[in-house]
Every structure is written in structure tokens, then in C-alpha cells.
Amino acid sequence: MTEADEIVKKQKELAFIIDRYPEGTHATTISSLKFIRSDGASQPIYSIYNPSLCIVAQGSKLIMLGQESYRYDPASYLVASVHLPITGQIIQATPQHPYLSLQLDFSTDQIVDMIKEFNTERNLKETPRRGLVVSQTSPSLLEAVLRLVRLLDTPQDIPALAPLVIREILYRILQDEQGAAVLQFAVAGSNAQRIAKVIHLINRDFAKPLRIDELAKAVSMSASSLHAHFKEVTAMSPLQYQKQVRLQEARRLLLSDTPGAANAGFQVGYDSPSQFSREYARMFGQPPLSDIKRLRESLSLQDAK
């Protein structure tokens, strides 16, 4: 059996397992693992990716990070190494051949443990790489992922075996062609690790005014260096990043019945209702209340199916 045949065989088994689930996103009894199924192409979906591995068993998806686009399908996998505001769109799916994928979240601490145990650290460039990469799928990675997914049929084995299999999955990623892009954020003192800290601080305090000088001081960088390295990792400036986080949170608040667009805008840090409405419409295509009405109608139609 050729490597390509082996990959196809493993993808079919993975698709068969995920295909048991109905349309939507489904948590599993492995807390860091979830399955996604869609019976058709989707509109753009805005979200903040956690550090995670994403594998497509069937169909394909387009991800937008800043002005960059990444397509991945069964021939490839995607890894986000830090929290990133993205726009995702399922572009290949039908009821007969639905989009089937999984997402496995991980933490920087897990990567640090790998460095300590397996001496995985490499010579890394001072200039950080993108925090989002797409790589070619390998049989060894797929086999490890399948062993993790199969554990769902023997839940009594999950506490003992799932952590071990997840470690192997992370090891396979680190050994892959773009493993350094994941590893860089766990290397103490690296510019990538400093940018990861800045990302954490912006997400924690997104409703506060963005003060680049204070962020730069917190991670021992100059303001110009922080700005340049941040853009290398996220494909956007710190201000653009904060704006996307704010607007996505405002949308979530409005969907959860926070009264009034202005109130949602204030909660995420906007002083001007008109500026909030203008920037919201620029990102989501419609003013806040029109957008939320459209989203709720769309969700009602899905629930009615």
C-alpha cells in the first residue's frame, strides 16, 4: 500500500466516525476534542481560534487571517499556535458528502513539556513566523489522531490513554515541516513568546484603551519591534487585532440578548455609538441590529430543519 493509499484509508475511517454526528459542532468526552459537520457550504463565520489542530476528513474550508487566505482539506491540516481572530467559510459540502472535521485544542504548556522531555527545541529565527500554518497530512499524524478518536468508543480508557495519544499528536506536529512555527511560542525569551504574551494581554483587557508603549514595556520590547513582530505572527497590527476581538465579543453579547447596540459597544470599549456601528458594519456587512436579526432568522431556519 502506498503512502497516499494509506492516507485515504485513514481519512475514510475518520470521516465514518464523524459522520455519526448530526449537523453542527459537537463536544466529545475528550474535553479538548470536538467534531464539526456541515451538510452544505456556509456563510463566513467569525471566531477566535484557540491554539489547536484542525483536520478535515471530508470537504474543504477557507480561513481568512487579516488579508491572507488559507484553504485546507483532507490533504492538509491547519494549526493555530496562538489565539487568532479569523473568518472561516466551509466551501465544499453537500448533504451526500458533508463537511466533516475535528478540532483538538492544546496549550503552550503542553508544548513546553515536549521541549523538556524530548529536547525538541531547535535553532529558531529571531523573527517570529505566522501563528497559523497549513501543512501536508502524514500517515503517522492521522494514525495518532485516529487512535485518539477511537477512544470515544471505550470511555473507560480515556483518562489513562488520551493524554498519551495527545502528546504523540503534538510530537508529530512538532516534527513536521512547519513544526518550528508551533514550537517558537514555547521557547523562553523568544520574540514569538513575547508576542504570545501580548496577545494574551490584549484578549484579557480588550475593552481597555490599547497602549502600545505599556505592552512593549511588559514584554521588554521596543514599540516598533512589538508592532513589526506582532504583524508577523497575526498578519495584522495590534489595533486591528483588538478591533476584531472587540467586535466579535459585541456580536456575541447582542446574540445573547444584551439590550441595545450602544450598550454592547460600551461593554467592549467603544465610547462612540456611531463609531461602533460604523466599524461593526464594516466587519460584518450590516449595522449591529440588522446583522443580529439576520443571524437569528438564520439560526431559526437551521433549528427548524
Short mmCIF file of C-alpha atoms in Angstrom, two decimals:
data_model
loop_
_atom_site.label_atom_id
_atom_site.label_comp_id
_atom_site.label_asym_id
_atom_site.label_seq_id
_atom_site.Cartn_x
_atom_site.Cartn_y
_atom_site.Cartn_z
CA MET A 1 0.00 0.00 0.00
CA THR A 2 1.41 3.40 -0.98
CA GLU A 3 1.54 6.32 1.46
CA ALA A 4 -1.26 8.05 -0.48
CA ASP A 5 -3.46 4.92 -0.23
CA GLU A 6 -2.74 4.72 3.49
CA ILE A 7 -3.77 8.35 3.99
CA VAL A 8 -7.03 7.85 2.05
CA LYS A 9 -7.87 4.75 4.10
CA LYS A 10 -7.35 6.58 7.40
CA GLN A 11 -9.33 9.61 6.19
CA LYS A 12 -12.27 7.37 5.30
CA GLU A 13 -12.27 5.84 8.77
CA LEU A 14 -12.12 9.28 10.37
CA ALA A 15 -14.96 10.53 8.15
CA PHE A 16 -17.05 7.46 9.03
CA ILE A 17 -16.70 8.22 12.75
CA ILE A 18 -17.54 11.93 12.47
CA ASP A 19 -20.42 11.15 10.09
CA ARG A 20 -22.27 9.55 13.03
CA TYR A 21 -22.95 13.04 14.37
CA PRO A 22 -25.71 15.40 13.14
CA GLU A 23 -25.03 18.80 11.62
CA GLY A 24 -23.30 21.26 13.94
CA THR A 25 -20.38 21.41 16.34
CA HIS A 26 -20.16 18.67 18.95
CA ALA A 27 -18.10 18.44 22.13
CA THR A 28 -16.85 14.95 22.95
CA THR A 29 -15.97 13.09 26.15
CA ILE A 30 -12.36 14.08 25.43
CA SER A 31 -12.57 17.66 26.67
CA SER A 32 -10.13 19.17 24.17
CA LEU A 33 -11.66 17.42 21.14
CA LYS A 34 -14.70 18.43 19.12
CA PHE A 35 -16.26 17.38 15.81
CA ILE A 36 -17.77 19.65 13.17
CA ARG A 37 -20.27 18.59 10.50
CA SER A 38 -21.95 20.73 7.86
CA ASP A 39 -24.29 19.47 5.15
CA GLY A 40 -23.66 22.49 2.95
CA ALA A 41 -21.34 25.40 2.24
CA SER A 42 -21.53 28.16 4.86
CA GLN A 43 -21.53 31.91 5.05
CA PRO A 44 -18.38 33.45 6.58
CA ILE A 45 -18.19 32.59 10.29
CA TYR A 46 -16.24 34.86 12.64
CA SER A 47 -14.48 33.34 15.62
CA ILE A 48 -11.34 33.40 17.75
CA TYR A 49 -9.32 30.27 17.21
CA ASN A 50 -7.72 28.74 20.28
CA PRO A 51 -4.30 27.12 19.88
CA SER A 52 -5.48 23.99 18.09
CA LEU A 53 -5.04 21.35 15.42
CA CYS A 54 -7.78 21.22 12.76
CA ILE A 55 -8.13 18.22 10.45
CA VAL A 56 -10.66 17.84 7.64
CA ALA A 57 -11.79 14.30 6.86
CA GLN A 58 -14.16 15.34 4.05
CA GLY A 59 -14.89 18.63 2.27
CA SER A 60 -12.81 21.80 2.48
CA LYS A 61 -12.67 25.10 4.35
CA LEU A 62 -11.28 28.57 3.70
CA ILE A 63 -9.78 30.59 6.55
CA MET A 64 -9.07 34.33 6.42
CA LEU A 65 -6.48 35.83 8.76
CA GLY A 66 -6.17 39.55 8.19
CA GLN A 67 -5.90 39.84 4.40
CA GLU A 68 -4.44 36.33 3.97
CA SER A 69 -6.37 33.20 3.00
CA TYR A 70 -5.67 29.56 3.86
CA ARG A 71 -7.50 26.62 2.34
CA TYR A 72 -7.33 23.19 3.91
CA ASP A 73 -8.90 19.84 3.05
CA PRO A 74 -8.19 16.12 3.58
CA ALA A 75 -4.73 16.54 2.00
CA SER A 76 -3.68 19.08 4.63
CA TYR A 77 -4.15 20.16 8.24
CA LEU A 78 -4.18 23.52 9.96
CA VAL A 79 -2.54 24.54 13.23
CA ALA A 80 -3.21 27.77 15.11
CA SER A 81 -0.47 28.31 17.69
CA VAL A 82 -1.95 31.36 19.45
CA HIS A 83 -5.41 32.93 19.84
CA LEU A 84 -6.30 34.43 16.46
CA PRO A 85 -9.45 36.23 15.23
CA ILE A 86 -10.31 34.54 11.94
CA THR A 87 -13.08 34.31 9.37
CA GLY A 88 -13.88 30.73 8.35
CA GLN A 89 -16.06 29.52 5.50
CA ILE A 90 -16.93 25.95 4.54
CA ILE A 91 -16.64 25.93 0.75
CA GLN A 92 -17.15 22.26 -0.15
CA ALA A 93 -20.03 20.29 1.40
CA THR A 94 -23.31 18.67 0.36
CA PRO A 95 -25.88 16.52 2.20
CA GLN A 96 -24.47 13.50 0.33
CA HIS A 97 -20.84 14.43 1.10
CA PRO A 98 -20.92 16.68 4.19
CA TYR A 99 -18.03 18.67 5.55
CA LEU A 100 -16.51 16.58 8.37
CA SER A 101 -13.67 17.81 10.56
CA LEU A 102 -12.23 17.79 14.06
CA GLN A 103 -10.52 20.36 16.26
CA LEU A 104 -8.10 19.42 19.03
CA ASP A 105 -7.19 22.26 21.40
CA PHE A 106 -3.80 22.35 23.10
CA SER A 107 -1.82 24.71 25.31
CA THR A 108 1.64 26.24 25.22
CA ASP A 109 2.39 24.39 28.47
CA GLN A 110 1.92 21.09 26.64
CA ILE A 111 4.49 22.19 24.05
CA VAL A 112 6.90 23.30 26.79
CA ASP A 113 6.65 19.83 28.32
CA MET A 114 7.53 18.33 24.95
CA ILE A 115 10.61 20.53 24.71
CA LYS A 116 11.79 19.44 28.15
CA GLU A 117 11.19 15.73 27.64
CA PHE A 118 12.25 15.21 24.03
CA ASN A 119 14.79 18.00 23.57
CA THR A 120 12.67 19.22 20.68
CA GLU A 121 13.97 22.79 20.75
CA ARG A 122 15.59 23.95 17.53
CA ASN A 123 17.50 26.97 16.38
CA LEU A 124 14.72 29.45 15.76
CA LYS A 125 14.84 32.72 13.87
CA GLU A 126 14.54 35.89 15.90
CA THR A 127 11.78 36.99 13.53
CA PRO A 128 8.61 35.10 14.52
CA ARG A 129 6.62 33.11 11.98
CA ARG A 130 2.86 33.18 11.39
CA GLY A 131 0.75 31.81 14.20
CA LEU A 132 -1.35 29.94 11.62
CA VAL A 133 0.09 27.30 9.27
CA VAL A 134 -1.24 24.70 6.83
CA SER A 135 0.86 21.56 6.35
CA GLN A 136 0.59 18.35 4.36
CA THR A 137 -1.13 15.47 6.15
CA SER A 138 1.03 12.45 7.01
CA PRO A 139 0.05 8.82 7.79
CA SER A 140 1.75 8.96 11.21
CA LEU A 141 -0.24 12.02 12.30
CA LEU A 142 -3.52 10.58 11.00
CA GLU A 143 -2.87 7.27 12.78
CA ALA A 144 -2.32 9.07 16.10
CA VAL A 145 -5.48 11.15 15.58
CA LEU A 146 -7.48 8.01 14.79
CA ARG A 147 -6.27 6.30 17.97
CA LEU A 148 -7.49 9.31 19.94
CA VAL A 149 -10.89 9.32 18.20
CA ARG A 150 -11.31 5.55 18.66
CA LEU A 151 -11.04 6.06 22.43
CA LEU A 152 -14.53 7.60 22.32
CA ASP A 153 -15.87 4.04 21.92
CA THR A 154 -14.11 2.95 25.13
CA PRO A 155 -14.68 5.88 27.51
CA GLN A 156 -13.17 3.98 30.44
CA ASP A 157 -9.79 4.21 28.66
CA ILE A 158 -9.89 7.97 28.04
CA PRO A 159 -8.42 9.21 31.38
CA ALA A 160 -5.37 6.94 31.11
CA LEU A 161 -4.72 6.89 27.35
CA ALA A 162 -5.99 10.18 25.86
CA PRO A 163 -3.19 12.33 27.39
CA LEU A 164 -0.57 9.94 25.98
CA VAL A 165 -2.07 9.97 22.48
CA ILE A 166 -2.42 13.77 22.52
CA ARG A 167 1.28 14.02 23.40
CA GLU A 168 2.08 11.87 20.38
CA ILE A 169 -0.09 14.05 18.14
CA LEU A 170 1.74 17.17 19.32
CA TYR A 171 5.07 15.40 18.84
CA ARG A 172 4.12 14.56 15.24
CA ILE A 173 3.20 18.21 14.60
CA LEU A 174 6.48 19.47 16.04
CA GLN A 175 8.46 17.04 13.87
CA ASP A 176 6.61 18.11 10.74
CA GLU A 177 7.79 20.55 8.08
CA GLN A 178 6.39 23.62 9.86
CA GLY A 179 6.81 22.40 13.43
CA ALA A 180 9.03 25.36 14.28
CA ALA A 181 6.05 27.68 13.75
CA VAL A 182 4.32 25.93 16.66
CA LEU A 183 7.43 25.44 18.77
CA GLN A 184 8.51 29.10 18.67
CA PHE A 185 5.81 30.26 21.11
CA ALA A 186 7.03 27.89 23.82
CA VAL A 187 10.70 28.90 23.70
CA ALA A 188 11.53 31.09 26.71
CA GLY A 189 12.80 34.54 25.77
CA SER A 190 11.95 34.26 22.08
CA ASN A 191 10.27 37.15 20.30
CA ALA A 192 7.42 34.79 19.42
CA GLN A 193 6.85 34.04 23.10
CA ARG A 194 6.79 37.77 23.85
CA ILE A 195 4.18 38.30 21.15
CA ALA A 196 2.13 35.42 22.58
CA LYS A 197 2.13 37.30 25.90
CA VAL A 198 0.99 40.50 24.15
CA ILE A 199 -1.84 38.54 22.50
CA HIS A 200 -2.87 37.25 25.92
CA LEU A 201 -2.84 40.77 27.40
CA ILE A 202 -4.94 42.22 24.55
CA ASN A 203 -7.51 39.43 24.88
CA ARG A 204 -7.65 39.86 28.65
CA ASP A 205 -8.08 43.65 28.52
CA PHE A 206 -9.68 44.15 25.09
CA ALA A 207 -12.20 46.69 26.41
CA LYS A 208 -9.43 48.97 27.68
CA PRO A 209 -7.59 51.53 25.51
CA LEU A 210 -4.67 49.94 23.64
CA ARG A 211 -1.38 51.42 24.87
CA ILE A 212 1.48 50.07 22.77
CA ASP A 213 4.19 51.58 24.99
CA GLU A 214 2.80 49.79 28.05
CA LEU A 215 2.51 46.49 26.18
CA ALA A 216 6.06 46.86 24.86
CA LYS A 217 7.37 47.53 28.36
CA ALA A 218 5.51 44.47 29.72
CA VAL A 219 7.38 42.18 27.30
CA SER A 220 10.72 44.06 27.21
CA MET A 221 10.46 45.15 23.57
CA SER A 222 10.52 48.49 21.81
CA ALA A 223 7.20 49.73 20.47
CA SER A 224 8.41 49.47 16.86
CA SER A 225 9.72 45.92 17.37
CA LEU A 226 6.48 44.83 19.04
CA HIS A 227 4.43 46.24 16.17
CA ALA A 228 6.58 44.53 13.50
CA HIS A 229 6.74 41.14 15.22
CA PHE A 230 3.03 41.21 16.11
CA LYS A 231 2.19 41.66 12.44
CA GLU A 232 4.48 38.76 11.51
CA VAL A 233 2.57 36.45 13.87
CA THR A 234 -1.02 37.63 13.32
CA ALA A 235 -1.00 39.28 9.85
CA MET A 236 -2.49 42.41 11.44
CA SER A 237 -1.49 45.27 13.73
CA PRO A 238 -2.23 45.19 17.48
CA LEU A 239 -5.01 47.75 16.93
CA GLN A 240 -6.60 45.72 14.13
CA TYR A 241 -6.39 42.61 16.30
CA GLN A 242 -8.05 44.35 19.25
CA LYS A 243 -10.78 45.72 16.98
CA GLN A 244 -11.66 42.23 15.71
CA VAL A 245 -11.74 40.82 19.25
CA ARG A 246 -13.97 43.69 20.40
CA LEU A 247 -16.42 43.38 17.52
CA GLN A 248 -16.69 39.60 17.80
CA GLU A 249 -17.41 39.93 21.52
CA ALA A 250 -20.00 42.65 20.83
CA ARG A 251 -21.73 40.34 18.36
CA ARG A 252 -21.77 37.56 20.95
CA LEU A 253 -23.27 39.93 23.53
CA LEU A 254 -26.00 41.04 21.14
CA LEU A 255 -26.86 37.44 20.27
CA SER A 256 -27.15 36.67 23.99
CA ASP A 257 -29.78 39.43 24.36
CA THR A 258 -27.64 42.29 25.64
CA PRO A 259 -30.10 45.20 25.21
CA GLY A 260 -29.12 47.81 22.64
CA ALA A 261 -26.22 48.10 20.23
CA ALA A 262 -24.81 51.12 22.06
CA ASN A 263 -24.72 49.16 25.33
CA ALA A 264 -22.84 46.30 23.67
CA GLY A 265 -20.42 48.80 22.15
CA PHE A 266 -19.73 50.38 25.53
CA GLN A 267 -19.11 46.98 27.11
CA VAL A 268 -16.39 46.13 24.60
CA GLY A 269 -14.67 49.50 24.89
CA TYR A 270 -16.27 51.88 22.37
CA ASP A 271 -17.03 55.40 23.63
CA SER A 272 -18.86 56.43 20.45
CA PRO A 273 -22.01 54.52 19.38
CA SER A 274 -21.65 55.84 15.82
CA GLN A 275 -18.04 54.65 15.55
CA PHE A 276 -19.05 51.25 16.94
CA SER A 277 -21.93 50.91 14.46
CA ARG A 278 -19.70 52.01 11.58
CA GLU A 279 -16.89 49.57 12.39
CA TYR A 280 -19.35 46.76 13.12
CA ALA A 281 -20.99 47.21 9.70
CA ARG A 282 -17.59 47.33 8.01
CA MET A 283 -16.65 43.96 9.52
CA PHE A 284 -19.97 42.08 9.41
CA GLY A 285 -21.63 43.73 6.41
CA GLN A 286 -24.62 45.25 8.25
CA PRO A 287 -25.25 47.55 11.24
CA PRO A 288 -25.50 45.70 14.60
CA LEU A 289 -29.28 45.29 14.94
CA SER A 290 -29.80 44.33 11.27
CA ASP A 291 -26.97 41.81 11.50
CA ILE A 292 -28.32 40.22 14.68
CA LYS A 293 -31.84 39.99 13.20
CA ARG A 294 -30.41 38.22 10.14
CA LEU A 295 -28.35 35.84 12.31
CA ARG A 296 -31.34 34.93 14.47
CA GLU A 297 -33.51 34.26 11.41
CA SER A 298 -30.74 32.03 10.03
CA LEU A 299 -30.47 30.14 13.33
CA SER A 300 -34.26 29.70 13.45
CA LEU A 301 -34.22 28.19 9.96
CA GLN A 302 -31.47 25.76 10.99
CA ASP A 303 -33.40 24.73 14.12
CA ALA A 304 -36.50 24.13 12.00
CA LYS A 305 -34.71 21.64 9.73
#
